[in-house]
Amino acid sequence: MSKHVICHSSEIKVGAHKVFTVGRHSFGLFKVEGSYYALKNLCPHQGMPLCEGAGVFDQIEGEVTADRKLREFVAGEKNLVACPWHGIEFDIRTGQCLYRKDWKVRTYEVFVDADDNLQVELPD
Ligand code: FES
């Protein structure tokens, strides 16, 4: 694993996100409730670029305990990204799929350095 400087923290606004590529790794960088998260840009459904979908950045209310309908939460609530292809939603903070409990997108650790740059730790 190696840390890579990706961008300055001011480039990732609350309620927005960007997609970056470092070598063979493509990921979305999100800011949720003052913390940064990196999510692999690969949907486990049919392998499409998940992080090019809309992010929704409010609180998840209650526990995710059952399979969910497609785009159930995307209309203005929760800390979710919805895949732009078929609308399956994932928790940005954990990568957990809300539609299928057995699907989880890989997350990467994000660090803020002394200059307020965002570093993401990626596999070598
Ligand atoms: S490829 Fe992402 S929901 Fe189908």
PDB file of C-alpha atoms and ligand atoms in Angstrom, residues 43 45-46 48 83 85-88, ligand 1:
ATOM      1  CA  CYS A  43     -19.976  -1.266  -9.330  1.00  0.00           C
ATOM      2  CA  HIS A  45     -23.476  -5.293 -10.268  1.00  0.00           C
ATOM      3  CA  GLN A  46     -22.119  -5.148 -13.815  1.00  0.00           C
ATOM      4  CA  MET A  48     -19.695  -0.003 -14.431  1.00  0.00           C
ATOM      5  CA  CYS A  83     -24.671   3.876  -9.609  1.00  0.00           C
ATOM      6  CA  TRP A  85     -26.341   2.635 -14.681  1.00  0.00           C
ATOM      7  CA  HIS A  86     -29.081   0.851 -12.764  1.00  0.00           C
ATOM      8  CA  GLY A  87     -29.452   2.941  -9.616  1.00  0.00           C
ATOM      9  CA  ILE A  88     -28.108   0.595  -6.980  1.00  0.00           C
TER      10      ILE A  88
HETATM   11  S1  FES B   1     -23.759  -1.556 -13.054  1.00  0.00           S
HETATM   12 FE1  FES B   1     -24.115  -0.417 -11.241  1.00  0.00          FE
HETATM   13  S2  FES B   1     -26.197  -0.736 -10.815  1.00  0.00           S
HETATM   14 FE2  FES B   1     -25.831  -1.928 -12.564  1.00  0.00          FE
END
